[in-house]
Tab-separated table of C-alpha atoms in Angstrom:
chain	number	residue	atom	x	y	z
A	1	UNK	CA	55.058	115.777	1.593
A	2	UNK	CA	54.482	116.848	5.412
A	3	UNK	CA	55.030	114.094	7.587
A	4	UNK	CA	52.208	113.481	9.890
A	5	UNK	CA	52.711	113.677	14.091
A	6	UNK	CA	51.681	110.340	15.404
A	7	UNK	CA	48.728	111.515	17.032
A	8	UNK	CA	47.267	112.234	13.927
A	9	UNK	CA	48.038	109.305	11.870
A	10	UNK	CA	47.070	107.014	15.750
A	11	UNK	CA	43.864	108.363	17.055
A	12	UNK	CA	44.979	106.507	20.272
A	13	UNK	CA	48.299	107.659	20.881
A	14	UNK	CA	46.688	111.305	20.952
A	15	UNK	CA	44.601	110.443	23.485
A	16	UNK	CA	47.268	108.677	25.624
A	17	UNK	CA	49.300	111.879	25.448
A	18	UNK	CA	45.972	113.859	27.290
A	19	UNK	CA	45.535	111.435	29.581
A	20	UNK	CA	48.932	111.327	30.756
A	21	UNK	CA	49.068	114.892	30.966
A	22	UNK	CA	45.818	114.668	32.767
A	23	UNK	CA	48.007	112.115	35.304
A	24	UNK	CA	50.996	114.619	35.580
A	25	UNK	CA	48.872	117.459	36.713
A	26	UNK	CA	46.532	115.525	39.345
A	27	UNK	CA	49.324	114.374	41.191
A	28	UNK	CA	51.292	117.616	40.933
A	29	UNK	CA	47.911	119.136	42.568
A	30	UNK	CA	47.935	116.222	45.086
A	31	UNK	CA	51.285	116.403	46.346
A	32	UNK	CA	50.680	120.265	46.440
A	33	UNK	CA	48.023	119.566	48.383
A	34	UNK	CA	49.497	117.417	51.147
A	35	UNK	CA	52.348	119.728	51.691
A	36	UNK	CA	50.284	122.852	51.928
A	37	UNK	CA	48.359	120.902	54.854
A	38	UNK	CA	51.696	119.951	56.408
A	39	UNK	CA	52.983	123.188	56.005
A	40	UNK	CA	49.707	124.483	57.928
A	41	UNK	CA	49.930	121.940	60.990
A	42	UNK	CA	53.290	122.504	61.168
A	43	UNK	CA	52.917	126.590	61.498
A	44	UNK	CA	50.000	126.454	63.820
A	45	UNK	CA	51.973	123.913	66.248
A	46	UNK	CA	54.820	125.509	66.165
A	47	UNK	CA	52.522	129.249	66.634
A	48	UNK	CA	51.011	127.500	69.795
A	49	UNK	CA	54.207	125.816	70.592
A	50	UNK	CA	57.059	127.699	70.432
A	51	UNK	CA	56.531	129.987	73.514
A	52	UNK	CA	56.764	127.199	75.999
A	53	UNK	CA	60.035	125.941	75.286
A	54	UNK	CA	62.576	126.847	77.960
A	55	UNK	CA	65.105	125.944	79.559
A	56	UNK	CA	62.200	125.109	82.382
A	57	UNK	CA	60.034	123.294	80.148
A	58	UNK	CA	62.662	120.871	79.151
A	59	UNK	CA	64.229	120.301	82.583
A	60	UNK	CA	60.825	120.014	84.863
A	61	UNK	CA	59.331	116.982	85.866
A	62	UNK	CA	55.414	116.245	84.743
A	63	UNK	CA	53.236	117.935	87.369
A	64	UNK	CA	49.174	118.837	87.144
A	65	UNK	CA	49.607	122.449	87.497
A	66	UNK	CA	50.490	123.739	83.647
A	67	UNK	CA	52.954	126.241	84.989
A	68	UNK	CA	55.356	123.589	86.330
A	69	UNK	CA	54.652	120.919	84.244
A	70	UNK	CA	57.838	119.856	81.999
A	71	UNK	CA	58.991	117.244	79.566
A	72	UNK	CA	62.425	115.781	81.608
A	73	UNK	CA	60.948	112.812	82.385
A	74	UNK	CA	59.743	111.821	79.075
A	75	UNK	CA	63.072	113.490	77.489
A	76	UNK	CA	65.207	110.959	79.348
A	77	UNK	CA	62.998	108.028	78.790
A	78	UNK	CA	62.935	108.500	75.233
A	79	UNK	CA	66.563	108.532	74.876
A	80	UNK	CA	67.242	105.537	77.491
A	81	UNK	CA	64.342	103.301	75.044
A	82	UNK	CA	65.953	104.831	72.022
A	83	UNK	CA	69.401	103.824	72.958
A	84	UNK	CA	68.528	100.180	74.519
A	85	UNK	CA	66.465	99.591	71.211
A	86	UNK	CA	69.675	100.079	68.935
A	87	UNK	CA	71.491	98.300	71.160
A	88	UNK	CA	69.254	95.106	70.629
A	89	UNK	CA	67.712	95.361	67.333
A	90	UNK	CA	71.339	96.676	65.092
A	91	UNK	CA	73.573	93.787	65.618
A	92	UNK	CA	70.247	91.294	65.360
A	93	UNK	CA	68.879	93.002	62.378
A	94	UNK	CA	72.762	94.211	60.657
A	95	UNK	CA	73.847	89.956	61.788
A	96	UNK	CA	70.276	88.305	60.164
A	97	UNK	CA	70.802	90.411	56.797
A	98	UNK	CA	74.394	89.630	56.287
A	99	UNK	CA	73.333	85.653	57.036
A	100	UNK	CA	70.082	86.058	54.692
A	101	UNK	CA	72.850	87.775	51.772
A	102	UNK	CA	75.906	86.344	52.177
A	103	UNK	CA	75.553	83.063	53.775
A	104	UNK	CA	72.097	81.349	53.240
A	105	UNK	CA	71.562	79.205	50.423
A	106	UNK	CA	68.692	79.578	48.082
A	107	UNK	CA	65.839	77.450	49.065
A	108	UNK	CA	62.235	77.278	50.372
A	109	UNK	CA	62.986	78.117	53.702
A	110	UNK	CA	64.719	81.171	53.058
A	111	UNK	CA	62.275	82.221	50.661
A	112	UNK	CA	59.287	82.176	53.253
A	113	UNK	CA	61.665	83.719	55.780
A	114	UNK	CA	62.131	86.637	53.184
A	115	UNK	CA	57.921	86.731	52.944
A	116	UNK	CA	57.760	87.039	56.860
A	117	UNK	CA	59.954	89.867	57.149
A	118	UNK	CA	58.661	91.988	54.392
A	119	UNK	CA	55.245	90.628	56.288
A	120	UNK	CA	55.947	92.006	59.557
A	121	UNK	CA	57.311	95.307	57.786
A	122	UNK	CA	54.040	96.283	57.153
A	123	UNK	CA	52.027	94.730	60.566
A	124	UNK	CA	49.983	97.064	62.581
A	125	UNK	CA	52.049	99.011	65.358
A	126	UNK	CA	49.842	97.993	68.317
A	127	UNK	CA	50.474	94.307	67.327
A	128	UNK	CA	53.870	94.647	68.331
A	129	UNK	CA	52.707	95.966	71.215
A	130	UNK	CA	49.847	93.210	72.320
A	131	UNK	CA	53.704	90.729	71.790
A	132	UNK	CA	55.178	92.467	74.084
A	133	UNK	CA	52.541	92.611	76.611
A	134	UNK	CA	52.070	89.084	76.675
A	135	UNK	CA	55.580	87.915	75.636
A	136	UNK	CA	57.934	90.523	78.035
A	137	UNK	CA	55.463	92.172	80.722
A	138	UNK	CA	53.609	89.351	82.002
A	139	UNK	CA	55.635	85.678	80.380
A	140	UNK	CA	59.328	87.568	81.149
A	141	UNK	CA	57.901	89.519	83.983
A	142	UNK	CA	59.870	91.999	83.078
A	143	UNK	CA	57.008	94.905	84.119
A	144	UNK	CA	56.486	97.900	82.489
A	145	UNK	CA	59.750	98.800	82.203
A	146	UNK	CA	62.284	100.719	79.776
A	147	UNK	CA	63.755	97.338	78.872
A	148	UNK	CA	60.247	95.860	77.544
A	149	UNK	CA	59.653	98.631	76.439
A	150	UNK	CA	63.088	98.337	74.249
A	151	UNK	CA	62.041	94.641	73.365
A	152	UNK	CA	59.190	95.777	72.137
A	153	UNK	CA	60.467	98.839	69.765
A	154	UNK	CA	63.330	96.127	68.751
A	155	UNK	CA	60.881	93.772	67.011
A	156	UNK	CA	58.651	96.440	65.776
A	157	UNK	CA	62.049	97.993	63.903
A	158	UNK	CA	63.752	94.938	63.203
A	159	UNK	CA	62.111	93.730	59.761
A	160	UNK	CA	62.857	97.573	58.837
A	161	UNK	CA	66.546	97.163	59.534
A	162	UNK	CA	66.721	94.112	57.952
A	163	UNK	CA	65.410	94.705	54.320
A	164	UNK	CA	67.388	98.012	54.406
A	165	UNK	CA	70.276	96.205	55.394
A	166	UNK	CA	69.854	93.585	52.751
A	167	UNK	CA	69.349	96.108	49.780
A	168	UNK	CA	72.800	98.135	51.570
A	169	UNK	CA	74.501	94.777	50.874
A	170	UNK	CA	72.662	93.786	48.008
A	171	UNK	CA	74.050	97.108	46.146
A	172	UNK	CA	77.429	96.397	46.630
A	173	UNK	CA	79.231	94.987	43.805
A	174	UNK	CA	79.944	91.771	43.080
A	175	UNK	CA	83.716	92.289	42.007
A	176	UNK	CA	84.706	93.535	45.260
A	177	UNK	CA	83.866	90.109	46.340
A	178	UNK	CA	85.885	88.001	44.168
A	179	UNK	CA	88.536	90.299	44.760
A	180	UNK	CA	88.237	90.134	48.427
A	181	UNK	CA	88.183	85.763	47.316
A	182	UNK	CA	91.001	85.747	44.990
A	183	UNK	CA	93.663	87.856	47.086
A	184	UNK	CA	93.040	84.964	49.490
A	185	UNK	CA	90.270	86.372	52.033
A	186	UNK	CA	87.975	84.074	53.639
A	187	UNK	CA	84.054	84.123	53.645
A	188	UNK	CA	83.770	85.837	57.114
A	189	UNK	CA	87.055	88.311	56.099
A	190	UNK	CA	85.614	89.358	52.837
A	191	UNK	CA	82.151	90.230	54.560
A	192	UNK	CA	83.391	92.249	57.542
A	193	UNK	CA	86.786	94.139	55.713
A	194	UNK	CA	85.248	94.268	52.242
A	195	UNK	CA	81.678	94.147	51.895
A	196	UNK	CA	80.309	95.670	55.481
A	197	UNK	CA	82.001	98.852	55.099
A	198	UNK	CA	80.862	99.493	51.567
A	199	UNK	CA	77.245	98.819	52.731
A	200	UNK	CA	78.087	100.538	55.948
A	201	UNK	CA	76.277	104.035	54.392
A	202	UNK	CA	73.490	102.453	53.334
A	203	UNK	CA	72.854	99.871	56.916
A	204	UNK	CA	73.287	103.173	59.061
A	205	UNK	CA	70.733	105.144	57.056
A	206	UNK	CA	68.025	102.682	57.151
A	207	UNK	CA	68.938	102.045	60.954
A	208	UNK	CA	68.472	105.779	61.995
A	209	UNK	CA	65.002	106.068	60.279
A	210	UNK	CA	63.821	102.828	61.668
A	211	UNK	CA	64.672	104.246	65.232
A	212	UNK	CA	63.443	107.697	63.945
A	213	UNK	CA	60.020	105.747	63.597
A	214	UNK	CA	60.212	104.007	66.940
A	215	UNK	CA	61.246	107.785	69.020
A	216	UNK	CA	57.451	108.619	67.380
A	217	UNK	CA	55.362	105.706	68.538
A	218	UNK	CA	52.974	105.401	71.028
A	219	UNK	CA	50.503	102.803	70.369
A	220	UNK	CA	52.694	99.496	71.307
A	221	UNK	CA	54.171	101.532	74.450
A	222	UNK	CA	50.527	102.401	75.751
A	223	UNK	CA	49.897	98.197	75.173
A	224	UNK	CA	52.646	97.283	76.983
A	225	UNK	CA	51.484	99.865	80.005
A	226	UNK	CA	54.302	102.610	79.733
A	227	UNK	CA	52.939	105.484	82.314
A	228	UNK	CA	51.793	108.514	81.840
A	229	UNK	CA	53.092	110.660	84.263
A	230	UNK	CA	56.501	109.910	86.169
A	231	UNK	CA	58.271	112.366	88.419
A	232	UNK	CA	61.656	110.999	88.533
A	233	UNK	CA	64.218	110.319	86.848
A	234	UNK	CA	64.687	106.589	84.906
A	235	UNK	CA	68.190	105.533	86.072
A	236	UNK	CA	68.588	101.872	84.927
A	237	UNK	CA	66.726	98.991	82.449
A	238	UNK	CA	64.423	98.045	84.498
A	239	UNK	CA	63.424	101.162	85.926
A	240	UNK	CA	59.181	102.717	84.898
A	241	UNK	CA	59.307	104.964	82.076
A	242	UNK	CA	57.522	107.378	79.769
A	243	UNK	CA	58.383	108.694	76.298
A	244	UNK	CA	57.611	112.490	74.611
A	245	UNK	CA	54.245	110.681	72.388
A	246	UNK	CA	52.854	109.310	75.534
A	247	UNK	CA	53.662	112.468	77.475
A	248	UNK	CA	51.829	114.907	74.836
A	249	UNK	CA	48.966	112.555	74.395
A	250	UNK	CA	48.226	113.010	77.851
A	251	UNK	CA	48.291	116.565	77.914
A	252	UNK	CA	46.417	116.733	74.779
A	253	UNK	CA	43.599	114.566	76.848
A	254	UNK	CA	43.369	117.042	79.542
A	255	UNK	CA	40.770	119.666	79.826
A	256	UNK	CA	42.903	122.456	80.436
A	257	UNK	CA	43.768	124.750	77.643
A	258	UNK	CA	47.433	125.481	79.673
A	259	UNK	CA	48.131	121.677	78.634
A	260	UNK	CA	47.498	121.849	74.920
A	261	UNK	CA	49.858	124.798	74.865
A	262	UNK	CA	52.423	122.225	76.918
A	263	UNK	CA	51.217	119.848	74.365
A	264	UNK	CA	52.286	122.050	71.169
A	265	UNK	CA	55.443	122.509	73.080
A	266	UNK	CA	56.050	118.890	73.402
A	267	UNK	CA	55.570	118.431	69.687
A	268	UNK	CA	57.779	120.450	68.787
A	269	UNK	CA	60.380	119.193	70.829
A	270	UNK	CA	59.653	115.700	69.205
A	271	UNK	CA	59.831	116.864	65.542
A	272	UNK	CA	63.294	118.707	66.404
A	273	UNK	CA	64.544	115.255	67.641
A	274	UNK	CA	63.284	113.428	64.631
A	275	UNK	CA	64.821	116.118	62.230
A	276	UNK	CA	67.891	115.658	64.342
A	277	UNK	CA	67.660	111.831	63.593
A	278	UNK	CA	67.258	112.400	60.418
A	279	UNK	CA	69.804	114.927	59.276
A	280	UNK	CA	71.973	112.375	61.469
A	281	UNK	CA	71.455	109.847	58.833
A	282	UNK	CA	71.977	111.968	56.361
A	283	UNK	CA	75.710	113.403	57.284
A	284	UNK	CA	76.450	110.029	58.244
A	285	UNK	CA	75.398	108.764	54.923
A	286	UNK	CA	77.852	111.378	53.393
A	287	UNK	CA	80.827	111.128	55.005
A	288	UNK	CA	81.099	107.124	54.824
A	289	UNK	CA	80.502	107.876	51.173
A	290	UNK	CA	83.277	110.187	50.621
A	291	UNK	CA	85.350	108.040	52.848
A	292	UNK	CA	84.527	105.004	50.608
């Protein structure tokens, strides 16, 4: 006797089969579909773009005729925020996931502090920014300058850092532990000679991307009152800054059609930075793997 297929012997099982095939190909068509768009933006910037990258472009200060106009200012910014944001927001953010892991008991209160951070993770970026306005511009009077502007980038980042710091940790097995215990380590020993490094990959990965997202965003710097047009050069924390978003939306908002050539330029610039970021994360990922 033939056995039967189990559609045919369960009408419904038939049916589940076509719709999951049905599934399959609509998001195979949807994810075609998003990076055929990104592929387009991405050519037509980089068309319109391309040409105005020199040498010039990246070492001229802002200016309001096109031909002189150049990103230095907002080059330097963006790596003087970048740099005082991982400076603040790493050790806070590496130091609050190691206590939430290793150290804090279960209980209430570290349950809702758990809900608040995955909370915040997913807040609004000009939120952050409306904080820092009231909390380090005006309350701090610290101005509009690169270190509120670093504040501000630390706490939007921080909740990132954090739960990717927690799951680095979190994946780390438990036997290296109680052998780090039994050979006679204490607590703090075991967590920075045993456990940190093994996470190490994983806390750098999720660090880089969260700063990746901060060297793209412009909404809590515009809050806070970062400047659109500068024509020196930052030298210190509390110096007036700009950063490459703020610098290309302002080009973009001119009427001239020089600028949105500058502006294509400027984006291109900014995507080769985050690339950078992230293949950064990536080879650093890597190695400390191999190394481990």
């Amino acid at each position: 006797m033939r056995a039967l297929r189990a559609d045919q012997w369960n009408p419904r099982m038939g049916r589940r089969r076509r719709y999951g095939a049905i599934f399959r190909y609509a998001t195979i068509v949807s994810t075609a579909l998003g990076l055929l768009v990104l592929v387009v933006l991405i050519t037509d910037v980089v068309r319109r773009g391309a040409g105005e990258i020199d040498l010039h472009f990246l070492t001229s200060f802002p200016s309001r005729f096109p031909v002189k106009a150049g990103l230095r200012t907002a080059l330097l910014g963006t790596f003087w925020m970048i740099a005082m944001t991982a400076l603040i927001s790493f050790p806070i953010g590496v130091g609050s996931a190691i206590y939430l892991e290793e150290y804090a008991p279960e209980s209430r209160l570290k349950r809702f502090i758990q809900i608040n951070i995955a909370n915040l993770a997913g807040v609004p970026s000009v939120v952050y920014g409306l904080l820092g306005l009231g909390l380090f511009v005006r309350n701090l009077a610290l101005g509009r300058s690169i270190l509120a502007g670093s504040l501000t980038m630390s706490l939007l980042i921080l909740p990132i850092i954090i739960v990717a710091s927690r799951e680095a940790l979190r994946a780390v097995p438990v036997s290296l532990r109680e052998g780090a215990l039994a050979l006679g380590a204490s607590r703090w020993q075991m967590v920075r000679r045993t456990v940190l490094p093994a996470a190490l990959p994983g806390v750098l990965t999720g660090t880089i991307l969260a700063l990746a997202r901060a060297i793209g965003e412009t909404a809590p710097l515009i809050t806070i009152g970062a400047l659109t047009y500068i024509a020196f050069d930052p030298n210190g924390p509390m110096d007036l800054f700009t950063v490459l978003p703020i610098q290309i939306f302002n080009w973009v908002s001119l009427p001239q059609r020089e600028f949105a050539s500058l502006a294509a330029g400027g984006i291109v610039v900014l995507l080769v930075v985050l690339l950078l970021a992230n293949l950064a994360a990536v080879v650093l990922r890597n190695r400390f793997e191999r190394r481990g």
